[in-house]
Amino acid sequence: MQVLRIGNDLTWVTLGGEVVVDYSLRLKQDVKDPIVWVSGYTNDVMAYIPSLRIWQEGGYEGGGAMIYGTHPTRWSDKTEEHIVGTVMALRKVVE
């Protein structure tokens, strides 16, 4: 993942994988910049990456898709917090 600042207004967050829309909604709320642009499918597309909400729902995106890829099991229920925490740490670096 990467966080880039373009000018004083735009913060661009790039995430690998096929992240669900919950990441965009949350990061637009948590990152306190005028414009936050979240992009998935950047640098790597290894699998669906569910938010905690989708992970709890289960189903294909919540864990079932992993059986068709290279992952030995579904993502951890801590994945969303790890991703958001890393994005917030990276945002501090580009002050």
Short mmCIF file of C-alpha atoms in Angstrom, two decimals:
data_model
loop_
_atom_site.label_atom_id
_atom_site.label_comp_id
_atom_site.label_asym_id
_atom_site.label_seq_id
_atom_site.Cartn_x
_atom_site.Cartn_y
_atom_site.Cartn_z
CA MET A 1 0.00 0.00 0.00
CA GLN A 2 1.02 3.58 -0.55
CA VAL A 3 -0.11 7.02 0.53
CA LEU A 4 0.70 9.97 -1.71
CA ARG A 5 -0.03 13.65 -1.22
CA ILE A 6 -0.68 15.67 -4.35
CA GLY A 7 -0.71 19.35 -3.48
CA ASN A 8 -2.39 20.44 -0.28
CA ASP A 9 -5.77 18.85 -0.91
CA LEU A 10 -5.49 15.38 -2.45
CA THR A 11 -4.41 12.28 -0.53
CA TRP A 12 -4.22 9.19 -2.69
CA VAL A 13 -4.33 5.82 -0.91
CA THR A 14 -3.40 2.80 -3.03
CA LEU A 15 -4.21 -0.70 -1.82
CA GLY A 16 -3.35 -4.02 -3.41
CA GLY A 17 -5.97 -6.66 -3.95
CA GLU A 18 -9.67 -6.30 -4.54
CA VAL A 19 -10.68 -4.37 -1.45
CA VAL A 20 -14.37 -3.88 -0.72
CA VAL A 21 -15.96 -0.41 -0.71
CA ASP A 22 -15.91 -0.30 3.11
CA TYR A 23 -12.20 0.61 2.94
CA SER A 24 -12.88 3.68 0.81
CA LEU A 25 -15.76 4.79 3.02
CA ARG A 26 -13.75 4.34 6.22
CA LEU A 27 -10.54 5.95 4.98
CA LYS A 28 -12.44 8.95 3.63
CA GLN A 29 -13.78 9.39 7.17
CA ASP A 30 -10.56 8.63 9.10
CA VAL A 31 -8.05 10.55 6.97
CA LYS A 32 -8.81 14.19 7.71
CA ASP A 33 -7.77 15.67 4.37
CA PRO A 34 -9.98 17.64 1.95
CA ILE A 35 -9.93 14.96 -0.75
CA VAL A 36 -9.13 11.29 -0.13
CA TRP A 37 -8.97 9.04 -3.19
CA VAL A 38 -8.75 5.29 -2.49
CA SER A 39 -7.70 2.90 -5.26
CA GLY A 40 -7.70 -0.87 -5.15
CA TYR A 41 -5.99 -3.24 -7.58
CA THR A 42 -2.71 -1.33 -7.24
CA ASN A 43 0.64 -3.14 -7.43
CA ASP A 44 -0.91 -6.55 -6.75
CA VAL A 45 -4.22 -8.35 -7.16
CA MET A 46 -3.95 -11.45 -5.03
CA ALA A 47 -7.54 -11.83 -3.81
CA TYR A 48 -10.62 -10.19 -2.39
CA ILE A 49 -9.77 -8.35 0.84
CA PRO A 50 -12.87 -8.11 3.01
CA SER A 51 -13.60 -5.52 5.66
CA LEU A 52 -14.53 -6.84 9.09
CA ARG A 53 -18.21 -6.41 8.18
CA ILE A 54 -17.85 -8.58 5.07
CA TRP A 55 -15.58 -11.04 6.91
CA GLN A 56 -18.31 -11.54 9.54
CA GLU A 57 -20.96 -12.02 6.85
CA GLY A 58 -18.87 -14.77 5.26
CA GLY A 59 -19.84 -15.91 1.80
CA TYR A 60 -17.67 -15.69 -1.27
CA GLU A 61 -15.93 -12.34 -0.69
CA GLY A 62 -15.82 -12.88 3.07
CA GLY A 63 -13.78 -16.04 2.86
CA GLY A 64 -15.05 -18.54 0.33
CA ALA A 65 -13.00 -17.09 -2.55
CA MET A 66 -9.77 -18.05 -0.81
CA ILE A 67 -10.22 -21.72 -1.72
CA TYR A 68 -9.72 -20.83 -5.40
CA GLY A 69 -6.47 -18.90 -4.92
CA THR A 70 -3.09 -19.42 -3.37
CA HIS A 71 -4.07 -18.49 0.19
CA PRO A 72 -4.27 -21.43 2.60
CA THR A 73 -7.20 -19.92 4.51
CA ARG A 74 -9.36 -16.82 4.78
CA TRP A 75 -8.01 -13.44 5.90
CA SER A 76 -7.77 -12.69 9.62
CA ASP A 77 -10.56 -10.78 11.33
CA LYS A 78 -7.84 -8.19 12.15
CA THR A 79 -7.11 -7.43 8.47
CA GLU A 80 -9.14 -4.21 8.28
CA GLU A 81 -7.51 -2.76 11.39
CA HIS A 82 -4.06 -3.70 10.11
CA ILE A 83 -4.69 -2.04 6.73
CA VAL A 84 -6.27 1.11 8.18
CA GLY A 85 -3.54 1.39 10.85
CA THR A 86 -0.83 1.12 8.21
CA VAL A 87 -2.51 3.73 6.00
CA MET A 88 -2.76 6.13 8.96
CA ALA A 89 0.92 5.60 9.81
CA LEU A 90 1.92 6.22 6.18
CA ARG A 91 -0.23 9.36 6.09
CA LYS A 92 1.74 10.80 9.02
CA VAL A 93 4.98 10.28 7.06
CA VAL A 94 3.82 12.45 4.16
CA GLU A 95 2.88 15.51 6.26
#
